[in-house]
XYZ file of C-alpha atoms in Angstrom:
516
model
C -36.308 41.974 -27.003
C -35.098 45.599 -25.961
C -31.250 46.081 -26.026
C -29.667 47.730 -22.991
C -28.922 50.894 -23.271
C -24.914 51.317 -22.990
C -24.595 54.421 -21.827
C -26.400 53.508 -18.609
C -24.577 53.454 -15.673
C -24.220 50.780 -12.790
C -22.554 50.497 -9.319
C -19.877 47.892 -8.389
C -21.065 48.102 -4.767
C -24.349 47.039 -6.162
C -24.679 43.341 -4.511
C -26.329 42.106 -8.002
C -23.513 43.653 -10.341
C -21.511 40.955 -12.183
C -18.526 41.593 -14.341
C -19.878 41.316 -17.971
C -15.937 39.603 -18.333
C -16.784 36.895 -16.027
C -20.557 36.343 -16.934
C -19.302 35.291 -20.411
C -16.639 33.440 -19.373
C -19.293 31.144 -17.124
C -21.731 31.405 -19.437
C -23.172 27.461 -20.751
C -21.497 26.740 -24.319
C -24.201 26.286 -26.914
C -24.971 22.211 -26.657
C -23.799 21.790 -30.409
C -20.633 23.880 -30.088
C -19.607 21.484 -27.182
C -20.206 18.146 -28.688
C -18.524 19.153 -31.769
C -15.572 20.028 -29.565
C -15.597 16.955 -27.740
C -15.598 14.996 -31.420
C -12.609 17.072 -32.613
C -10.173 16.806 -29.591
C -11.313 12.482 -29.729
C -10.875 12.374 -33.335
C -7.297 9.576 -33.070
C -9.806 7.121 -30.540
C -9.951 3.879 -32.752
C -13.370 2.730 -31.184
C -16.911 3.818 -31.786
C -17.681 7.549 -29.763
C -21.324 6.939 -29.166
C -23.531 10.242 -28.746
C -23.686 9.379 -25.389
C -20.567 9.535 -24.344
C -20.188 13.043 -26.603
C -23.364 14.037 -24.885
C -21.865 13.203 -21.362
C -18.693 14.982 -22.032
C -20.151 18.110 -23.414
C -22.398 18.917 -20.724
C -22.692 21.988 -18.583
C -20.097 22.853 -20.936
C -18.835 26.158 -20.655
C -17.489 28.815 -22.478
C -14.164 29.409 -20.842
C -13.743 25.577 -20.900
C -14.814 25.869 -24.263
C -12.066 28.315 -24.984
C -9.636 26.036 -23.162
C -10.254 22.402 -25.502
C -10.545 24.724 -28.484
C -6.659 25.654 -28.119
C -5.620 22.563 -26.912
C -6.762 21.620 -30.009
C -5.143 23.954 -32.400
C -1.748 23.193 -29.625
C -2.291 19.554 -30.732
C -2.808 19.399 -33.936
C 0.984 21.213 -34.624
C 2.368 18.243 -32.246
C 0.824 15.962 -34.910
C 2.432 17.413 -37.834
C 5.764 16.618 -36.038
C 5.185 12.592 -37.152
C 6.485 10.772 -34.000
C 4.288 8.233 -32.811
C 5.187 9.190 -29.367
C 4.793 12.583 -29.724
C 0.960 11.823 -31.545
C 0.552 9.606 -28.116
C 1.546 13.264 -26.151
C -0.695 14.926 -28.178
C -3.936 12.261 -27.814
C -3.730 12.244 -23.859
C -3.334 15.849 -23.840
C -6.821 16.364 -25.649
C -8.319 13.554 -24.166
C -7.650 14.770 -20.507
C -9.115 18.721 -21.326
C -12.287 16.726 -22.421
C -12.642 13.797 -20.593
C -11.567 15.342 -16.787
C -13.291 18.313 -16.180
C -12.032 20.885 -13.642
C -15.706 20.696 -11.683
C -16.114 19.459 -8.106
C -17.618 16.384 -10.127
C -15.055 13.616 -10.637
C -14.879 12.925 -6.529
C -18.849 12.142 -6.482
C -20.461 9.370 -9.222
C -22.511 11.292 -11.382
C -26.076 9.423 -11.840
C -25.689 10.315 -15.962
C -22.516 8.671 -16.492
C -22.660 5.996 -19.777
C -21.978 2.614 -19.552
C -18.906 1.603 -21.473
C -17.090 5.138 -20.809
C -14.378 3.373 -18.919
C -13.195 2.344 -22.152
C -12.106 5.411 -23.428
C -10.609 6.626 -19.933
C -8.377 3.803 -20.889
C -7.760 4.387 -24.051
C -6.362 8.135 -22.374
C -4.496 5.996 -20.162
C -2.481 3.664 -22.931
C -1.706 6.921 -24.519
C 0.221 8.431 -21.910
C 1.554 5.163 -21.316
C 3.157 4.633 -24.834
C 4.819 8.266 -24.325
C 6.088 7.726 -21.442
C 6.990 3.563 -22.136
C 10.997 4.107 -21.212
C 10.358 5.289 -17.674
C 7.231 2.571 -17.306
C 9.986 -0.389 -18.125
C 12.711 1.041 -15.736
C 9.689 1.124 -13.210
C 8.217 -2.298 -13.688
C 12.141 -3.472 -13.254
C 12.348 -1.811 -9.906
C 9.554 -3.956 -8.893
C 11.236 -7.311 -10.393
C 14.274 -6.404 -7.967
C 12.584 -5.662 -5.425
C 10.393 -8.690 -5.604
C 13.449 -10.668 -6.154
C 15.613 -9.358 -2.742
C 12.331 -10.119 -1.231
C 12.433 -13.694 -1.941
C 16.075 -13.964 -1.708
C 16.173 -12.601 1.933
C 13.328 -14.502 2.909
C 10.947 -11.268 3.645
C 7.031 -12.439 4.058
C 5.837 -8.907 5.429
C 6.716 -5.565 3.750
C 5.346 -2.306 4.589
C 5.597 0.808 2.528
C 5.197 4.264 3.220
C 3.172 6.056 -0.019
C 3.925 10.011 -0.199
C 1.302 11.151 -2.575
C 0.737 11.876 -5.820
C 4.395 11.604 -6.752
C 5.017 7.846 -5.451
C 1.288 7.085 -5.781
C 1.469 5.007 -8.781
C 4.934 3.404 -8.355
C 3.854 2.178 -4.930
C 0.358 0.287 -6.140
C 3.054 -1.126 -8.499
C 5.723 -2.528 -6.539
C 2.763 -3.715 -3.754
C 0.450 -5.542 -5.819
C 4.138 -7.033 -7.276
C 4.687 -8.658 -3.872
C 1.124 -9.327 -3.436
C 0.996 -11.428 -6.187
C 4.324 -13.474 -5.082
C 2.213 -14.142 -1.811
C 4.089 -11.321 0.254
C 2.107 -9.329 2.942
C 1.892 -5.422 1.926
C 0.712 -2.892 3.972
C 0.627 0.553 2.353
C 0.592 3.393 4.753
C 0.228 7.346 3.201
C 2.116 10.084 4.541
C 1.154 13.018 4.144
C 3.073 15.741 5.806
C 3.529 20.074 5.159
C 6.786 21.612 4.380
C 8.084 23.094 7.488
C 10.807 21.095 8.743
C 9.790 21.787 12.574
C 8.255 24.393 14.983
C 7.171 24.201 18.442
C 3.397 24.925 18.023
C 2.651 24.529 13.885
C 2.141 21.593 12.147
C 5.521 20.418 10.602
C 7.345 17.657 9.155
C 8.767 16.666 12.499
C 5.234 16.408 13.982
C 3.536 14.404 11.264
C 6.101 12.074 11.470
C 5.888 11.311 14.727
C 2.111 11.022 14.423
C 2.441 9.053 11.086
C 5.107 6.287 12.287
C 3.268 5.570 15.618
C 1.103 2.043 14.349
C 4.292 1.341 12.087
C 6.479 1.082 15.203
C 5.483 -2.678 16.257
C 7.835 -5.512 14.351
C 10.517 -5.868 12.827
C 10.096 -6.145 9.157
C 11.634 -3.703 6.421
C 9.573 -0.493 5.567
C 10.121 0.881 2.196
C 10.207 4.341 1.505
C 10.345 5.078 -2.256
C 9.294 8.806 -3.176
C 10.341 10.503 -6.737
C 14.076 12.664 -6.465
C 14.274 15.850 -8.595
C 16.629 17.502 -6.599
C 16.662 15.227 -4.000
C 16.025 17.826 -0.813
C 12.472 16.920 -0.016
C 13.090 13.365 -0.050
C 16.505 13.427 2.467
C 14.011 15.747 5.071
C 11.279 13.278 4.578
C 13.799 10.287 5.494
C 15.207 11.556 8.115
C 12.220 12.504 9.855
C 10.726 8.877 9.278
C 13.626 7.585 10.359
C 13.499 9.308 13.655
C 10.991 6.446 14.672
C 11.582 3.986 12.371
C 15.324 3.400 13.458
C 17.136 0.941 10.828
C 13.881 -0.361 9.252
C 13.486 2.032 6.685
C 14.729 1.695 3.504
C 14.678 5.020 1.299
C 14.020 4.320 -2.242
C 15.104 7.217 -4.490
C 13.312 7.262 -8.161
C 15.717 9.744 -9.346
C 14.351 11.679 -12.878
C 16.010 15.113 -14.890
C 13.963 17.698 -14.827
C 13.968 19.970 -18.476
C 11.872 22.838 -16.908
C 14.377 23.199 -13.823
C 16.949 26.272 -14.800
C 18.547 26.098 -11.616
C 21.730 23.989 -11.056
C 21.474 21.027 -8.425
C 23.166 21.851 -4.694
C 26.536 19.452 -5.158
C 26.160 18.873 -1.410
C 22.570 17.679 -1.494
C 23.333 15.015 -4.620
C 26.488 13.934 -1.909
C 24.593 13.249 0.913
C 21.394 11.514 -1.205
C 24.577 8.964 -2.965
C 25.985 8.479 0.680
C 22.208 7.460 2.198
C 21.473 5.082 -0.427
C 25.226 3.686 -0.149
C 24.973 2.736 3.426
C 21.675 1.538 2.777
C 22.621 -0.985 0.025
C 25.395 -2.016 2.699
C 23.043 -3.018 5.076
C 20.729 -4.517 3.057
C 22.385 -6.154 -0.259
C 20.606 -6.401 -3.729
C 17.819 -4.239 -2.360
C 16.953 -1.550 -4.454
C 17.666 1.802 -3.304
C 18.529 3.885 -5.746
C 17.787 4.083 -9.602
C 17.613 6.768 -12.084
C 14.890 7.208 -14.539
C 15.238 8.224 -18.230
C 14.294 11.757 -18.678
C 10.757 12.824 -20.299
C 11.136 12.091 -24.105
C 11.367 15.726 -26.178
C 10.076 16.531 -28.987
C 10.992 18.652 -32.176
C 8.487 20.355 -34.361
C 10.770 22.007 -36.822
C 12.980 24.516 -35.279
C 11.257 25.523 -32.746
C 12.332 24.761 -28.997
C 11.385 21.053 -27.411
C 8.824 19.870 -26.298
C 7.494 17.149 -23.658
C 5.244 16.640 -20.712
C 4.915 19.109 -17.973
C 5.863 16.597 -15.439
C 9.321 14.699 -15.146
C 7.624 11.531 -14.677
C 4.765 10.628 -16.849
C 2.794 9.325 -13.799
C 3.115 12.413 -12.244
C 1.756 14.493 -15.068
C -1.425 14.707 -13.555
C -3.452 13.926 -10.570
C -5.721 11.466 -11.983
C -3.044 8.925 -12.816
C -2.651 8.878 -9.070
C -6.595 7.760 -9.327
C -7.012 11.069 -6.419
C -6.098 14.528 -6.175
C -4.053 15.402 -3.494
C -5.497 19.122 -2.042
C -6.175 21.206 0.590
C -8.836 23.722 0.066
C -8.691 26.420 2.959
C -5.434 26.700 2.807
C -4.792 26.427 -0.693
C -7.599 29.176 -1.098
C -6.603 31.811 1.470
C -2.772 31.233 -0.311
C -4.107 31.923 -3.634
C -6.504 35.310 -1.788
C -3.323 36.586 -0.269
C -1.165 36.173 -3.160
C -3.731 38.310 -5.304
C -4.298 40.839 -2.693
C -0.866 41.120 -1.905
C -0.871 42.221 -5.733
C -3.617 44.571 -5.038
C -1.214 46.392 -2.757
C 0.797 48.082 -4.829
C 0.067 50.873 -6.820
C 1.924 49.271 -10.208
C 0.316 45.733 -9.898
C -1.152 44.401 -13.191
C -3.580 42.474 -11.103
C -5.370 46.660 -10.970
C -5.499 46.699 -14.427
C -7.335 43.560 -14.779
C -9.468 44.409 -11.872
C -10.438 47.386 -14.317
C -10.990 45.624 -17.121
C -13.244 43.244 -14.876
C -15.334 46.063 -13.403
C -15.683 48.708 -16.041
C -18.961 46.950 -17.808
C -21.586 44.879 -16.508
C -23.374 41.748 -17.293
C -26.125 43.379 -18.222
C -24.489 45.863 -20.708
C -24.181 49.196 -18.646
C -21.078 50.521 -18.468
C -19.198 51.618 -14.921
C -18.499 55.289 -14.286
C -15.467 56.494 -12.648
C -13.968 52.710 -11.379
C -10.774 52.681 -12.723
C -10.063 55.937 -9.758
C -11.449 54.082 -6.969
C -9.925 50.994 -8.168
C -6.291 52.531 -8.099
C -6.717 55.120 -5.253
C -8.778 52.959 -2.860
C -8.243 49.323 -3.357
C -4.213 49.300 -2.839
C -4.905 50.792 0.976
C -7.253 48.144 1.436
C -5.734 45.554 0.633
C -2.555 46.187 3.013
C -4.570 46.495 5.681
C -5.311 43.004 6.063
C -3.724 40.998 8.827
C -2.967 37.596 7.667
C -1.479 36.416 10.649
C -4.483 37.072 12.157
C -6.903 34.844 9.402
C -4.947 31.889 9.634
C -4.572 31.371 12.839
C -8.066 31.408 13.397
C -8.039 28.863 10.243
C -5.979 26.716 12.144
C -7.968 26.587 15.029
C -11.899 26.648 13.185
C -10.398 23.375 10.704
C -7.662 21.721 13.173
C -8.862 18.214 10.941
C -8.303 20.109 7.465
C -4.936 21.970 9.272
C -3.837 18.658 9.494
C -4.421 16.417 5.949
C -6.751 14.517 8.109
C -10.085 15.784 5.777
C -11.751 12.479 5.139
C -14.143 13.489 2.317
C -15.738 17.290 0.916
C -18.832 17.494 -0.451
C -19.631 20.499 -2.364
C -21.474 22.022 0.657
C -18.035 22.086 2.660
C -16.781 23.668 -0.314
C -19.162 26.498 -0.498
C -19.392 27.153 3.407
C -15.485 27.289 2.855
C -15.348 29.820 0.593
C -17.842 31.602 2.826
C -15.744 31.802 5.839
C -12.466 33.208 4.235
C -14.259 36.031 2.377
C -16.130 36.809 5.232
C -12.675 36.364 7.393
C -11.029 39.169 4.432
C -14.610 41.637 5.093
C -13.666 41.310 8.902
C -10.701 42.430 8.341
C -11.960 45.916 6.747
C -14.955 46.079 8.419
C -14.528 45.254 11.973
C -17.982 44.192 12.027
C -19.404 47.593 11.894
C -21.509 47.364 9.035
C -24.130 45.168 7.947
C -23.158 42.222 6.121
C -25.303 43.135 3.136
C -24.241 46.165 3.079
C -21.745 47.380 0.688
C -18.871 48.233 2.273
C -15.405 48.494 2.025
C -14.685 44.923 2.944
C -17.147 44.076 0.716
C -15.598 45.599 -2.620
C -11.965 44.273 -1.038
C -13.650 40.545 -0.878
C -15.456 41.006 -4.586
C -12.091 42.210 -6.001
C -10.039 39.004 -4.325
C -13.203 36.477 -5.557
C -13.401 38.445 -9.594
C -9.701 37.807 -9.697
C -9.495 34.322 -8.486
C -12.746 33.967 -11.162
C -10.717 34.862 -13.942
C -7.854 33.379 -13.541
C -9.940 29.868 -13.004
C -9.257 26.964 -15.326
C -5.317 28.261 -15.469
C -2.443 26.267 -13.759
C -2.245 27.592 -10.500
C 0.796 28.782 -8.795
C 3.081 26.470 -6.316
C 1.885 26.203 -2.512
C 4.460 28.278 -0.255
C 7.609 26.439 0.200
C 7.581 26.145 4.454
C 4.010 26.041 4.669
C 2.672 24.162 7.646
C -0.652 22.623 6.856
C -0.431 19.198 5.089
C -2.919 18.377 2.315
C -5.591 15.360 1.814
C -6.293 13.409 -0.752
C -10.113 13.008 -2.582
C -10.127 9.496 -4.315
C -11.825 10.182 -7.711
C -14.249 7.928 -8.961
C -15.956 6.005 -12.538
C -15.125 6.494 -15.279
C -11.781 9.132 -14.028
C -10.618 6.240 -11.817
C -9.642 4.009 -15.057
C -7.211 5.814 -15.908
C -5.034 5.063 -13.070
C -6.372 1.600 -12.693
C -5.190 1.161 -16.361
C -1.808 3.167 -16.088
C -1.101 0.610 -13.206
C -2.080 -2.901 -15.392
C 0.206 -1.636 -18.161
C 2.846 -1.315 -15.700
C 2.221 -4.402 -14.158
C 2.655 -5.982 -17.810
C 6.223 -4.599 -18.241
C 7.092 -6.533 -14.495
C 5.782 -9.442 -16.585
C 8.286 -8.971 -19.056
C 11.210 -8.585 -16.636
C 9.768 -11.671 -14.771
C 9.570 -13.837 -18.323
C 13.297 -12.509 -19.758
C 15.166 -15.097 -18.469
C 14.697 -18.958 -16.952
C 16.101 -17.501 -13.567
C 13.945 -14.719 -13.438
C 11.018 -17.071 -14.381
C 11.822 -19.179 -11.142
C 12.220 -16.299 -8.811
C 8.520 -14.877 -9.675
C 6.863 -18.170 -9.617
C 8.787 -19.158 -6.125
C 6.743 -17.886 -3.181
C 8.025 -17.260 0.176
């Protein structure tokens, strides 16, 4: 085999140059390399990890991911050495979920490969999370014993509640098959709304609501609203906007929870007028539950260094899968995460250049790039501020009205790639003005590669919050075997603690086994 020569030069607008960066990065893990990794990050599962299951985990493996379980791992293993059990019970979901849920398109479609028996180890994942975060799961399952309880005591045989996904996705399977199971009728309706409050043409809260409450406005039975509180400001706008057609029916629900990563002090005013709703609620409607506040996430300590606990205030929150769906929208959420690195591009200091750089000075195949790093800084920066956002989504709007919306019902991999496809072209357009030959190398071209290299190398990282007033909702993509078990599991070891509030005392006993 020859070895390139590395003095050769190649051309970024070259339609068949890739970033010698990003081609290792994609690159397929040796076979051995990822099983072994797979075994390593498993290592606390008490059962048997059959070479199938290794061999089904491991595949397609790649080296980024690789990189990614590999310091998980080393992350891990120093949360061990603390001694807790609940902080080894952190530490085991943690590696199982960089494993066992890959970031692929995969978990929404059954893949024809998968093991039998796999769902036990999904569940295994699940009971881990679930002994962390036990203290909030009790506190939960005794939200569902009262509300099952002012149920029967008020004589309620029909129940609706509104689900606002993925926050109040678990709690609300909780409290509904509760009710079910007392012989109540449930009807769980998702609401799925964007963040501007209102506007006369966009999509906003105001309109979704309206849209949302129009097949709950028939009866006269209660409709529960019960959504997580962190600072309590989505939740009051949400409310009120339900309320709007829902008159005196709805009752809010507020699963308050602290919040270590928030810096910023609570609005006084905001906490006032949440106390004051839930007040006049429990008024009108006595012994219901309204209102309760959740222990915080349990911290740990690993010597002197500073705490430590899940990334999400509520341990069913922590990530999308213990919702059983993931709760997206990919346009939008794409051209957001384009603009946000081209809006980088734009100025002349922007790390985002350097990397760009680093991306484009060498080439997969080994020959190095002369004289980027001036075109890069002189050439890109004009470029990018020359494209018209406005413009791009309102023609997104208009070309996915259903996806605009949340109303996506499913995406196959297709729709993601033809998706992709229309906002780069949408950026080239921009530059271009359709004057030049889509295979051409142009200017919009390089502006488009840049935006895609970028988003390529930051893949696999958390990505950033969605804007705060943005006006398309998302959808949710149910996942499916063996992912699904972990939520299906997370919800039966809930459903055990509302056992144990139904079996503490003889009154409670009666109330759960006394149907409507």
């Amino acid at each position: 085999m020859s070895t390139p020569d590395m003095t050769s030069e190649a051309n970024i607008d070259d339609n068949a140059f890739i970033s010698a960066i990003l081609a290792e990065k994609f690159s397929f893990t040796d076979p051995l390399k990822a099983s072994e990794a797979v075994k390593a990050s498993l290592q606390n599962y008490p059962g048997e990890l059959r070479d199938d299951w290794i061999a089904y985990l491991a595949r397609d493996m790649r080296e980024g991911e690789l990189d990614v379980i590999l310091h998980s791992h080393l992350e891990c293993k120093g949360l061990r050495n603390a001694s807790e059990r609940l902080v080894t019970s952190l530490a085991n979901f943690i590696e199982f979920q960089v494993v066992a849920v890959p970031s692929k398109f995969s978990p929404f479609v059954t893949h024809p490969e998968t093991p039998p028996g796999i769902d036990a180890l999904y569940r295994w994942g699940a009971s881990q999370l679930h002994d962390y975060g036990r203290q909030q799961s009790v506190v939960l399952a005794n939200v569902a014993f009262k509300l099952l309880r002012w149920c029967q005591v008020s004589g309620i045989k029909q129940l609706d509640i509104i689900e606002s996904p993925i926050g109040a996705t678990l709690p609300v399977r909780v409290l509904a098959e509760t009710l079910r199971d007392a012989g109540i009728e449930v009807g769980v309706h998702v609401f799925l709304s964007p963040r501007l409050d209102r506007h006369g043409t966009k999509n906003s809260i105001s309109s979704a609501a309206a849209m949302f409450c129009k097949p709950l406005r028939a009866g006269s039975h209660p409709v529960l609203f019960p959504d997580e509180v962190i600072t309590g400001t989505r939740f009051l706008k949400l409310h009120k906007a339900l309320k709007k057609h829902l008159g005196e029916r709805i009752i809010p629900l507020a699963l308050e929870v602290k919040d270590w990563s928030r810096t910023e002090p609570i609005d006084p005013s905001t906490k006032e007028r949440l106390l004051t709703l839930v007040h006049e609620k429990r008024i009108r409607f006595p012994a219901a539950p309204t209102h309760i506040v959740f222990p915080p996430a349990l911290l740990a300590f690993i010597d002197d260094g500073a705490p430590i606990c899940a990334s999400n205030p509520f341990f069913w929150s922590e990530l999308d899968i213990c919702a059983g769906k993931r709760k997206v929208n990919l346009l939008f959420g794409l051209l957001h995460e384009l603009q946000k690195i081209l809006d980088e591009l734009s100025q002349t200091n922007s790390k985002q250049l350097n990397y760009l750089c680093n991306l484009w000075g060498r080439s997969s195949a080994g020959f190095q790039v002369i004289g980027h790093d001036l075109f890069i800084k002189e050439q890109i920066p004009s470029l990018a501020k020359t494209v018209n956002w406005d413009v791009i989504y309102d023609a997104a709007r208009a070309a996915f009205k259903e996806e605009y919306e949340g109303r996506l019902p499913s995406l196959s991999e297709a729709d993601v790639q033809a998706r992709l496809e229309w906002v780069l072209c949408s950026i080239r357009e921009q530059i271009d003005k359709g004057l030049v030959p889509e295979d051409h190398a142009s200017e919009g071209w390089m502006l488009q590669k840049a935006a895609l290299d970028l988003f390529a190398l930051s893949s696999g990282n958390r990505r950033g919050p969605l804007p705060r007033d943005r006006d398309f909702s998302e959808y949710t993509l149910p996942y499916v075997s063996p992912v699904f078990a972990v939520h299906e599991e997370l919800v039966r070891l809930v459903l055990n603690d509302v056992k144990g509030w139904c079996c503490a005392s003889p009154t409670r006993a009666v109330l759960a086994r006394t149907s409507p």
